Coordinates of C-alpha atoms in Angstrom, one line a residue:
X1 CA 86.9 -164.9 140.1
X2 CA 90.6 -164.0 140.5
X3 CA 91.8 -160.6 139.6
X4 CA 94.1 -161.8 136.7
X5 CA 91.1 -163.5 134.9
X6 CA 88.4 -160.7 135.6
X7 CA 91.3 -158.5 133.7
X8 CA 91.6 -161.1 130.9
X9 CA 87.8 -161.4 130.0
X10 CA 88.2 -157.3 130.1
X11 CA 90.8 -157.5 127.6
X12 CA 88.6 -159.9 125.6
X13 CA 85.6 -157.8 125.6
X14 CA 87.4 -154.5 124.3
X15 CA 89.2 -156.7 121.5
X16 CA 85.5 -157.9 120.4
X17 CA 83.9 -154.2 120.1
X18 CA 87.3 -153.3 118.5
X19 CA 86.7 -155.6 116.0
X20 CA 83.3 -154.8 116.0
X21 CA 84.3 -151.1 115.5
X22 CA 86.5 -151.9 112.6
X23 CA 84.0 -153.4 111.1
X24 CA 81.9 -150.1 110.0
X25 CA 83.4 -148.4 107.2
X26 CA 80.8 -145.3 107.5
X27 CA 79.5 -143.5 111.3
X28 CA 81.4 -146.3 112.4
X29 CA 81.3 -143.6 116.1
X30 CA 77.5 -143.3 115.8
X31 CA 76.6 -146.6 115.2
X32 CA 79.3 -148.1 118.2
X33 CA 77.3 -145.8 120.1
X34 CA 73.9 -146.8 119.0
X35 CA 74.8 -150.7 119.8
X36 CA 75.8 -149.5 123.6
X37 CA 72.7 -147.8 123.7
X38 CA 70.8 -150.5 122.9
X39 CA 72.6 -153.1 124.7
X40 CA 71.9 -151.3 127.8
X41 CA 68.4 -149.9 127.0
X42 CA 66.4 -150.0 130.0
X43 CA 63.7 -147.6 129.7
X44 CA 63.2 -146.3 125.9
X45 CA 59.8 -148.1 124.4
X46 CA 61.3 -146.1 120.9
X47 CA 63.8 -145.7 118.5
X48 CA 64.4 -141.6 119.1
X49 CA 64.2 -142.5 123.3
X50 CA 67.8 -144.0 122.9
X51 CA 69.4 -140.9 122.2
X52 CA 68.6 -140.3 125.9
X53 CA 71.0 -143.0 126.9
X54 CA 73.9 -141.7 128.8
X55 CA 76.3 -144.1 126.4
X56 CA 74.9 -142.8 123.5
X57 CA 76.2 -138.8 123.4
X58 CA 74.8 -137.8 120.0
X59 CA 71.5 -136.3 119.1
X60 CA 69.0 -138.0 118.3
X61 CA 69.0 -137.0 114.5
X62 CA 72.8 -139.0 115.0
X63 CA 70.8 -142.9 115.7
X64 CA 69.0 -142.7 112.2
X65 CA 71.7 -141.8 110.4
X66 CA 73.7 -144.4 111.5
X67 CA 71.2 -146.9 110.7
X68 CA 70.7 -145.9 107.7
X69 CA 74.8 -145.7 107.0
X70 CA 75.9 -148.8 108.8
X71 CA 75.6 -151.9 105.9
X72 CA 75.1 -148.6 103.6
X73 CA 74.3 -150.1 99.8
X74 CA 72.8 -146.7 98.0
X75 CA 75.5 -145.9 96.2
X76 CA 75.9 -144.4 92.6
X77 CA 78.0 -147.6 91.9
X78 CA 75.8 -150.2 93.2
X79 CA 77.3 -153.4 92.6
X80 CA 80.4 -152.3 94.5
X81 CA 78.7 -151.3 97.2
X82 CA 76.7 -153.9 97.3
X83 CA 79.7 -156.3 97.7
X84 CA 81.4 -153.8 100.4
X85 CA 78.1 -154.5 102.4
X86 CA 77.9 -158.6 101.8
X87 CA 81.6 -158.7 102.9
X88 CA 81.3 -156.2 106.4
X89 CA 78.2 -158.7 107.2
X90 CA 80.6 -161.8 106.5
X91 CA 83.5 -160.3 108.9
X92 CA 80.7 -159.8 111.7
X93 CA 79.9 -163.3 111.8
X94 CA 83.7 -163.9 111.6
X95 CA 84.1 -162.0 114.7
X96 CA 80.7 -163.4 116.4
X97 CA 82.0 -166.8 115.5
X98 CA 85.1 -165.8 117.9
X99 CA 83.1 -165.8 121.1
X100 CA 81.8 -169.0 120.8
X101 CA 84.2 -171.5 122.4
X102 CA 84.6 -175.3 120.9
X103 CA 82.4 -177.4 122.7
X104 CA 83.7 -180.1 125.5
X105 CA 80.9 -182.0 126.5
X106 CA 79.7 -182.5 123.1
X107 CA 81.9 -183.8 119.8
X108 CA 80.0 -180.8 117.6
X109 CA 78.7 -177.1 117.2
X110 CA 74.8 -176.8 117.4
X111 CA 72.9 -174.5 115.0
X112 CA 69.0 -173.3 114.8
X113 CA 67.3 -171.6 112.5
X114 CA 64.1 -169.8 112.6
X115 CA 61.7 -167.3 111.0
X116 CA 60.3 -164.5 112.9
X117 CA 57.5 -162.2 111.7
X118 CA 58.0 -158.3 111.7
X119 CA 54.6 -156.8 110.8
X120 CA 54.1 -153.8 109.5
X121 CA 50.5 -153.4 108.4
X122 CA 50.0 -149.4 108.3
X123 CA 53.2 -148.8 106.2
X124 CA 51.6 -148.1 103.4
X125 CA 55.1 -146.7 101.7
X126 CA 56.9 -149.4 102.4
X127 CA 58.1 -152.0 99.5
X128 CA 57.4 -155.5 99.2
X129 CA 54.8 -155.7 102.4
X130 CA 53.4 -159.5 102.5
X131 CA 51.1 -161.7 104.4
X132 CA 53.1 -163.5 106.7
X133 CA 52.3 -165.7 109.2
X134 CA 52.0 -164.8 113.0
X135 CA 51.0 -166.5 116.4
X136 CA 47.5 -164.8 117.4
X137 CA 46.8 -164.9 121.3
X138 CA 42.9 -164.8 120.4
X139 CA 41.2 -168.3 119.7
X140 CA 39.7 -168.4 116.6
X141 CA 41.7 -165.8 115.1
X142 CA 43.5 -166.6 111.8
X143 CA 47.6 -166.1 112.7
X144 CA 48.7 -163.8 110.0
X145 CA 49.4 -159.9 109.7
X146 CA 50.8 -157.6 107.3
X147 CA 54.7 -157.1 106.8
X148 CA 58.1 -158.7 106.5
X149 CA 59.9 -162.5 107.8
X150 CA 63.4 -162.3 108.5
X151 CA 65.3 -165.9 108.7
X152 CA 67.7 -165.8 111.7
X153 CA 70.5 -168.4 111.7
X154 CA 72.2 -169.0 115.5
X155 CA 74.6 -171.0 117.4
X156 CA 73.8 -172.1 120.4
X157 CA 76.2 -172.3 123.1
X158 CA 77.1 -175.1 125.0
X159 CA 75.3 -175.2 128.6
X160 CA 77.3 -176.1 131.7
X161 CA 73.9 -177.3 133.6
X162 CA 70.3 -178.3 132.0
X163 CA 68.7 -175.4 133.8
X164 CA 71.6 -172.8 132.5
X165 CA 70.6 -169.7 131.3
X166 CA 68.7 -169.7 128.0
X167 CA 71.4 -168.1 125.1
X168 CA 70.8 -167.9 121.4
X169 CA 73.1 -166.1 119.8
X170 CA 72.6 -164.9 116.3
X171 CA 74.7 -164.9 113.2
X172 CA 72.8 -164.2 110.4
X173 CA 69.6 -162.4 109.8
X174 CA 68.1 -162.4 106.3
X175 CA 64.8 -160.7 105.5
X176 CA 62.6 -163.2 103.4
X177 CA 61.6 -161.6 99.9
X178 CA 58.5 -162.5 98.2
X179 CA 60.1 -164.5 95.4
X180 CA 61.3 -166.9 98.1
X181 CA 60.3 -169.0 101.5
X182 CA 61.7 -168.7 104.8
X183 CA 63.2 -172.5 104.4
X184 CA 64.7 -171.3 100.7
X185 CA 66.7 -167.9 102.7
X186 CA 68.1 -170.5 105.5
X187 CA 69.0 -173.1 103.3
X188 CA 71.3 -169.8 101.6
X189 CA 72.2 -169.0 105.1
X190 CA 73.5 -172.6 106.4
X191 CA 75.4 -172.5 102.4
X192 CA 77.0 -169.9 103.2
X193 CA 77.9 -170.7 106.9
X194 CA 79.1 -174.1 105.8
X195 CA 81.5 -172.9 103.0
X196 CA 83.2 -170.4 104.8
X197 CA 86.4 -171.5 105.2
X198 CA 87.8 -169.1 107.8
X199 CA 85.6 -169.7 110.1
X200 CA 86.7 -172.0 113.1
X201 CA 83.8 -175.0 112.9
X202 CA 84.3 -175.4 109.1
X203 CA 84.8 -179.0 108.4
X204 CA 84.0 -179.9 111.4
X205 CA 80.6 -181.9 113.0
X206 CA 77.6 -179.5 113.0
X207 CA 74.1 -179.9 113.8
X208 CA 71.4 -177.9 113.1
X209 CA 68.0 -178.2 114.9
X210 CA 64.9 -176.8 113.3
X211 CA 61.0 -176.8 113.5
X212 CA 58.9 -178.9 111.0
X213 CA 58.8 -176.0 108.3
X214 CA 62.1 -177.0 107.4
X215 CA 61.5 -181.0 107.6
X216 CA 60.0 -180.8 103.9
X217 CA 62.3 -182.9 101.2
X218 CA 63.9 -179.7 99.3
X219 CA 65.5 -178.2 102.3
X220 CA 66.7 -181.6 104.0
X221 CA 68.0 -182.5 100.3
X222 CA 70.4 -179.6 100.0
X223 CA 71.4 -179.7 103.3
X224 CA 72.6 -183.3 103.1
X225 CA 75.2 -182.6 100.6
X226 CA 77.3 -181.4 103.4
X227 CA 79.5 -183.4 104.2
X228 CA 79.9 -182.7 108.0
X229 CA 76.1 -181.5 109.0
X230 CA 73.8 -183.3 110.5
X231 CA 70.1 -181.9 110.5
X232 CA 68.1 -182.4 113.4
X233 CA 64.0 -181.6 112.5
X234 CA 60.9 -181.9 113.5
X235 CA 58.2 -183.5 111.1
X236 CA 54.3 -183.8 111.7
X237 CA 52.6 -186.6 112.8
X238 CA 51.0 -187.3 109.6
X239 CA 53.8 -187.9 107.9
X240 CA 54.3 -190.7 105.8
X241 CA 57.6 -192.7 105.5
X242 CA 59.3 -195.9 104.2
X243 CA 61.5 -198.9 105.6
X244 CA 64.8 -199.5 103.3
X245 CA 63.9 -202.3 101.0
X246 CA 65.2 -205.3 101.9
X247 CA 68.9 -206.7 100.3
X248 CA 68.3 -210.3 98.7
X249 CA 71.3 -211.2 97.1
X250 CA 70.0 -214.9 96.1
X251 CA 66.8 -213.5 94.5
X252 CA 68.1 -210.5 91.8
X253 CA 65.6 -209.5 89.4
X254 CA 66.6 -207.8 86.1
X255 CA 66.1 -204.1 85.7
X256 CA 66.0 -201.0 88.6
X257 CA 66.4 -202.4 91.9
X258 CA 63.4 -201.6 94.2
X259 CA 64.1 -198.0 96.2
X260 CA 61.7 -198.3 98.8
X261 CA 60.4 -200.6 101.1
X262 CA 57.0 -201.1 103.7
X263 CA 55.0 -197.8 104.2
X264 CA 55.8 -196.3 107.6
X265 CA 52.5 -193.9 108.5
X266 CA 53.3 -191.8 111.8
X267 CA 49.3 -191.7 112.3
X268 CA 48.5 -195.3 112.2
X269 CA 50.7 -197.6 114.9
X270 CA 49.8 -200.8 112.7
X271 CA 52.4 -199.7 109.9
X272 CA 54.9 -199.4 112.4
X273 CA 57.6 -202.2 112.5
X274 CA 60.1 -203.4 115.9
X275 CA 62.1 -199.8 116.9
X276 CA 66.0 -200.4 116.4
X277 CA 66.5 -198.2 119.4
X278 CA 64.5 -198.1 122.6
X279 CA 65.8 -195.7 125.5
X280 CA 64.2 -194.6 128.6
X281 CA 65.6 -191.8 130.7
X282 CA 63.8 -189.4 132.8
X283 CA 63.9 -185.9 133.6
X284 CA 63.8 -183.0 136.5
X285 CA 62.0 -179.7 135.5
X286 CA 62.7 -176.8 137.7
X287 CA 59.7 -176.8 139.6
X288 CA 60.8 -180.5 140.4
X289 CA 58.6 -182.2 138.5
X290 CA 59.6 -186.0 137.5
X291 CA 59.1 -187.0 133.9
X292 CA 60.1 -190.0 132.3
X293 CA 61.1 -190.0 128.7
X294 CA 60.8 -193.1 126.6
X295 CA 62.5 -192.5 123.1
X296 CA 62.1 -195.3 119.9
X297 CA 64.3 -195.0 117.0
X298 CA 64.5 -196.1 113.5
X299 CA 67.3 -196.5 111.3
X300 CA 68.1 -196.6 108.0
X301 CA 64.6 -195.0 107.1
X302 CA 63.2 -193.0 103.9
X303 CA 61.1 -190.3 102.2
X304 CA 59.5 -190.0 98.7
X305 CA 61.4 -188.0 96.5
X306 CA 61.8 -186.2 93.0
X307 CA 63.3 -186.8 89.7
X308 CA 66.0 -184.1 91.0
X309 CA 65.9 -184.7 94.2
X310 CA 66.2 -188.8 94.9
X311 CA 65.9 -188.9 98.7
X312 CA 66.5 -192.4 98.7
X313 CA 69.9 -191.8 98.4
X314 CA 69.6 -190.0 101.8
X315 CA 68.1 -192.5 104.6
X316 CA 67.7 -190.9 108.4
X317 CA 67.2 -192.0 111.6
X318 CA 63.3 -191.3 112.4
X319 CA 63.0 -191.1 116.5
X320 CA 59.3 -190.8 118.4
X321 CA 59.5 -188.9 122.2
X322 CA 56.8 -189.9 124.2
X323 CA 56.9 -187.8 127.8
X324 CA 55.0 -188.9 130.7
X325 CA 54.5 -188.0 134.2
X326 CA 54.4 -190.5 137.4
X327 CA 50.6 -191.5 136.9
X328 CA 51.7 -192.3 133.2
X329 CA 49.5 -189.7 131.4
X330 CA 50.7 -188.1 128.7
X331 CA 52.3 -184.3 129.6
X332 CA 52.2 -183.7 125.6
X333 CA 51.9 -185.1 122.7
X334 CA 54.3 -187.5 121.5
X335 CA 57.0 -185.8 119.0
X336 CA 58.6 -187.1 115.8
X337 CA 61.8 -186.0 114.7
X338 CA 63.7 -186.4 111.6
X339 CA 67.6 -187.1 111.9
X340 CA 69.8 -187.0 108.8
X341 CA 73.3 -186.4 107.5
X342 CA 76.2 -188.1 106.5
X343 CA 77.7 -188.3 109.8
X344 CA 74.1 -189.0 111.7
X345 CA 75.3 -192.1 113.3
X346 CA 77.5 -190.0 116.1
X347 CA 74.5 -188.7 117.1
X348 CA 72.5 -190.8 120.0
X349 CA 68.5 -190.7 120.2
X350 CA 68.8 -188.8 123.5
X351 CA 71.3 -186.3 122.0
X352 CA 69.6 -185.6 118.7
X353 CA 66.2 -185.2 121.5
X354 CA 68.6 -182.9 123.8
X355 CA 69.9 -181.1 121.2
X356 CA 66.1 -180.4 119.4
X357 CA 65.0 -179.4 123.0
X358 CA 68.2 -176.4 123.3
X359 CA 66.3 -174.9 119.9
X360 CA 63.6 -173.3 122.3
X361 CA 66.4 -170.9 123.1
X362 CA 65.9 -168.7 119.9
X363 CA 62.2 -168.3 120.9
X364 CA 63.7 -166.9 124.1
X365 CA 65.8 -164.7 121.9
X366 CA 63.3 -163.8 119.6
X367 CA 61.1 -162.3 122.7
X368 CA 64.2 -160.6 124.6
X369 CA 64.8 -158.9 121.1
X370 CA 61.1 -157.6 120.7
X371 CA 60.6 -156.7 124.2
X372 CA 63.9 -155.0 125.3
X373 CA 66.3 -154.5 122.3
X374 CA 63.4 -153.1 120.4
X375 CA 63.7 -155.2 117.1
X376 CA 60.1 -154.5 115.7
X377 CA 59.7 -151.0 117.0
X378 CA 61.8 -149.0 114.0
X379 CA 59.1 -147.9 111.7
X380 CA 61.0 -146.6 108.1
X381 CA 59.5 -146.8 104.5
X382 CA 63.1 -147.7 103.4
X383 CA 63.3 -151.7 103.5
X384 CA 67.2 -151.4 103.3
X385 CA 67.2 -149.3 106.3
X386 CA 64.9 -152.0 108.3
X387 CA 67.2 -154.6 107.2
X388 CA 70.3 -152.7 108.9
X389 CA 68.1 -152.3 111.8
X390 CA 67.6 -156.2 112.2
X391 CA 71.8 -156.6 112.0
X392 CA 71.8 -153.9 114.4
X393 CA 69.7 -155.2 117.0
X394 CA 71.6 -159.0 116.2
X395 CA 75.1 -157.3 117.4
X396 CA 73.7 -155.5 120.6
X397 CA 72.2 -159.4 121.6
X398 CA 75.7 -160.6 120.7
X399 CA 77.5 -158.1 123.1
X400 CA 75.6 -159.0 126.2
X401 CA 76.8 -162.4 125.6
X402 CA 80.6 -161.2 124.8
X403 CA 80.1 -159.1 128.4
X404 CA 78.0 -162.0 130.4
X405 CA 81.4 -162.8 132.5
X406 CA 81.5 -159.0 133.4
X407 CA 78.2 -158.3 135.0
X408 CA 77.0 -158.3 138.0
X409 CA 73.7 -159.7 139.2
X410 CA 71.2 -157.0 140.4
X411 CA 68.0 -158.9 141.5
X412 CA 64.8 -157.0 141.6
X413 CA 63.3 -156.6 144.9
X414 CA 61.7 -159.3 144.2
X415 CA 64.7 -161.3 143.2
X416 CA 66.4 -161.5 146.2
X417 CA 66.3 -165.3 146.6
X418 CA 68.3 -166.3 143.5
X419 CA 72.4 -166.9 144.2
X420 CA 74.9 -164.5 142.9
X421 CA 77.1 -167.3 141.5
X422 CA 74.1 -169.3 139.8
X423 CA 74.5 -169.7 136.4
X424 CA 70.9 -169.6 136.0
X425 CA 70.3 -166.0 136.2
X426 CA 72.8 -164.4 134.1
X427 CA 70.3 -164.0 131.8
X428 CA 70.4 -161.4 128.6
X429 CA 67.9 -159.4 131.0
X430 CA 70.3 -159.2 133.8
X431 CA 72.8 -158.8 131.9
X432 CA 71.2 -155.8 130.2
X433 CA 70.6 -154.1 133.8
X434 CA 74.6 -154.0 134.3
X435 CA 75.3 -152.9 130.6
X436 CA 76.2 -149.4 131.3
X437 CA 78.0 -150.1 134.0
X438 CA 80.9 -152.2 132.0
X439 CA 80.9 -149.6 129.3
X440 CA 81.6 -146.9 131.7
X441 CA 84.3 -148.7 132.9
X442 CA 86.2 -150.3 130.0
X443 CA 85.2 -147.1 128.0
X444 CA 84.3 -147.5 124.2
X445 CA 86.2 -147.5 120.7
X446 CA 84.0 -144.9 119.8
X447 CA 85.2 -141.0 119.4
X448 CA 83.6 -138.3 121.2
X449 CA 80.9 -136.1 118.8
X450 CA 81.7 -133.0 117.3
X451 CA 79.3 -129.9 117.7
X452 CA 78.6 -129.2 113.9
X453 CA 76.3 -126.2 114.5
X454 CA 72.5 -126.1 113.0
X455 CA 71.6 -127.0 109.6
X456 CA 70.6 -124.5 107.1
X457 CA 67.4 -126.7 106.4
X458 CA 65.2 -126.8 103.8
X459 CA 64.8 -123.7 100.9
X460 CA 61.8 -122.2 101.1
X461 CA 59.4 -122.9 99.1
X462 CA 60.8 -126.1 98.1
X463 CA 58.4 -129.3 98.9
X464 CA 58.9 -132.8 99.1
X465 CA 57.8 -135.5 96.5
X466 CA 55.0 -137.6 98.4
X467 CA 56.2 -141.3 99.0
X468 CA 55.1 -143.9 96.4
X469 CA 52.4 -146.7 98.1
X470 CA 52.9 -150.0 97.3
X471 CA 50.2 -152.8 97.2
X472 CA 50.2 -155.6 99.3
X473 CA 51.7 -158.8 97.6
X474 CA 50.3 -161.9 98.0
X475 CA 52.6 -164.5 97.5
X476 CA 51.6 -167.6 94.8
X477 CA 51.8 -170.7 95.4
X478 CA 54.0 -173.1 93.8
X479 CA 51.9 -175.8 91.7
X480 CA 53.4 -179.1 91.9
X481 CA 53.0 -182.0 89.8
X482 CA 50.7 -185.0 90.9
X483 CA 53.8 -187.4 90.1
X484 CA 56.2 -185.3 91.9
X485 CA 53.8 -185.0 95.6
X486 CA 55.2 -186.8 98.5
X487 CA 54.2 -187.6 101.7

């Protein structure tokens, strides 16, 4: 990399954490200090073990604090503060937004959106604890815990290769209360992204790729009322859909023309009528392994819907992915997915596929955060103050991408056999290793700390009020009519 550009991406990377820095209204020093820490956290398995980090020079009393002051809403005057914290969390996605570069290779900016559990099942003083759900590594084991779901929305960067590194980078993180679902806090989420006028993909093509959860009719229903999404999900097999009713101009009928036409059943290959679309490609893994892809799609198809929510007003494309290996078995089951938006006929069969497949990148995300940025190991009673942790942890994930172009690879001993220049392994992990060596070089926004001297503490004999316990909630289901149930 020339000299000129290496300086250029340096400049770039200061502006970011300037803006970054700008951004905190309160310990904007501590918490600058706390993201560097974290970002290039290679060895603390706690919260008070990053205060050991050369890049962050405060005490450890400093890290909570800053949590606990960095999207600060306790205030006497609440509602103000509230809005002062609503509008620092819209500039950071304003300034994330920045380091994501307009696609080339593809005419749109892809999305996903996930749910990931943060269990908490022995804090017994902390608010608004629910069953959630949450993959169990023993068979037979039910998959839920005790604690908190927080919705992350993120963009996912353009790849130069199909073996590129595997980058998620998030945007907004939203902790799901018990008066709603995880598909009711991202379809708030993808709102908001979508109305924002200042940022730089507004009015232009989106696509947003998502698991089954959010293939039910309510969330695919709002999200078609924009204009320049296009929703890209997963449904179950078991699904039931229809064809559009046929047009038959010389045979009108008085009263409400018919809405849907033959039942489509994903489960029984008899219902199924002639694809519109048949495409066969195939595919290299990394270990080399050949595997040809044959994908059949549907147009113009439809779901049942509601009084208030007439999804026949919304057809999709409905596209089957059957992968097989040379011997023509089956590597997995065959996958259904659900494409639909306004502007859903730019989008191939084999995009809207390639596209779906890019979403495993926020399960890569979701792991790096657990494992090495720490996101499920701050244990507070204070819900607001886990919330500001989750941000947290979303901005130090978002500055090893900003510094990607600035590190250098150092392979384990083990690692020797990977290239230097491979795009491959600039992974957030590799990245992480060379973290503290960029910010000891570029230096940080941050001021140096101040000795203040020791607090006074406590008076004596004054005692603390014991924390209140709150119940586990259970959260109710929501009855629905037998006239309003679709397939």
């Amino acid at each position: 990399m020339p000299k000129f550009n290496y300086n250029q991406l340096i400049t770039q990377f200061q502006d970011f954490r300037q803006k970054i820095y700008n951004c905190f209204e309160s310990c904007s020093d501590a918490c600058m200090n706390l993201l560097d820490a974290l970002a290039g956290n290679t060895g603390a398995n706690s919260i008070a073990e990053l205060s050991l980090n050369p890049l962050f020079p405060r005490s450890y009393n400093s890290i909570y604090k800053a949590i606990s002051e960095s999207f600060n809403t306790t205030s006497q005057d609440t509602s103000n503060k509230v809005e002062e914290a609503e509008e620092e969390k819209d500039n950071l996605i304003r300034v994330i937004s920045e380091l994501i570069d307009q696609p080339q290779k593809r005419p749109f900016y892809l999305f996903a959106t996930d749910t990931t559990p943060h269990p908490r099942p022995y804090a017994k003083t902390l608010a608004e604890r629910g069953y959630i759900y949450q993959p169990n590594t023993i068979k037979g084991n039910k998959p839920i815990n005790i604690g908190h779901s927080y919705s992350i929305l993120s963009i996912l960067p353009e790849k130069k290769n199909a073996n590129a590194a595997p980058w998620s980078i998030p945007i907004s993180g939203e902790r799901v209360s018990l008066d709603k679902s995880s598909v009711e806090v991202g379809s708030e989420q993808i709102q908001a992204l979508m109305c924002d006028s200042s940022l730089h993909w507004h009015e232009k093509l989106c696509v947003l790729v998502a698991d089954s959860a959010y293939s039910q009719r309510s969330f695919l229903f709002e999200q078609s009322k924009h204009q320049n999404l296009v929703i890209v999900a997963r449904c179950r097999s078991n699904r039931i859909f229809y064809q559009s009713p046929p047009v038959e101009e010389s045979k009108k009928k008085r009263g409400c023309p018919k809405k849907y036409g033959e039942r489509f059943d994903l489960a029984d290959a008899e219902t199924w009528h002639l694809p519109d679309e048949t495409t066969q490609t195939q595919q290299t893994t990394r270990k080399g392994r050949l595997l040809n892809i044959t994908i059949l799609a549907w147009h113009q198809m439809l779901m049942r819907g509601t009084k208030e929510q007439k999804m026949y007003r919304h057809p999709f494309t409905l596209i089957r992915v059957h992968v097989t290996d040379n011997t023509g078995n089956s590597v997995w089951k065959p996958m259904w997915l659900i494409v639909i938006g306004n502007q859903r006929q730019q989008i191939s069969a084999t995009v809207a596929y390639q596209s779906f497949r890019q979403r495993f990148d926020i399960e890569h995300m979701f792991r790096f955060c657990k494992q090495h940025l720490l996101m499920t190991e701050f244990q507070t009673p204070d819900v607001k103050h886990e919330e500001n942790w989750i941000r947290l942890v979303m901005l130090a994930y978002a500055q090893l991408w900003a510094s990607k172009d600035l590190a250098t690879h150092l392979p384990r001993p083990w690692e020797r056999y990977l290239k230097p220049e491979s795009d491959t392994i600039m992974t957030p992990s590799a990245v992480q290793r060379d973290f503290q060596r960029i910010i000891s070089e570029i230096g940080t926004p941050a001021r140096s700390p101040k000795t203040r001297g020791n607090s006074i503490g406590r008076v004596q004999g004054q005692a603390q009020t014991q924390r209140t316990k709150h119940p586990i909630v259970k959260k109710q289901s929501k009855p629905t009519p037998d006239k309003q149930k679709a397939a």
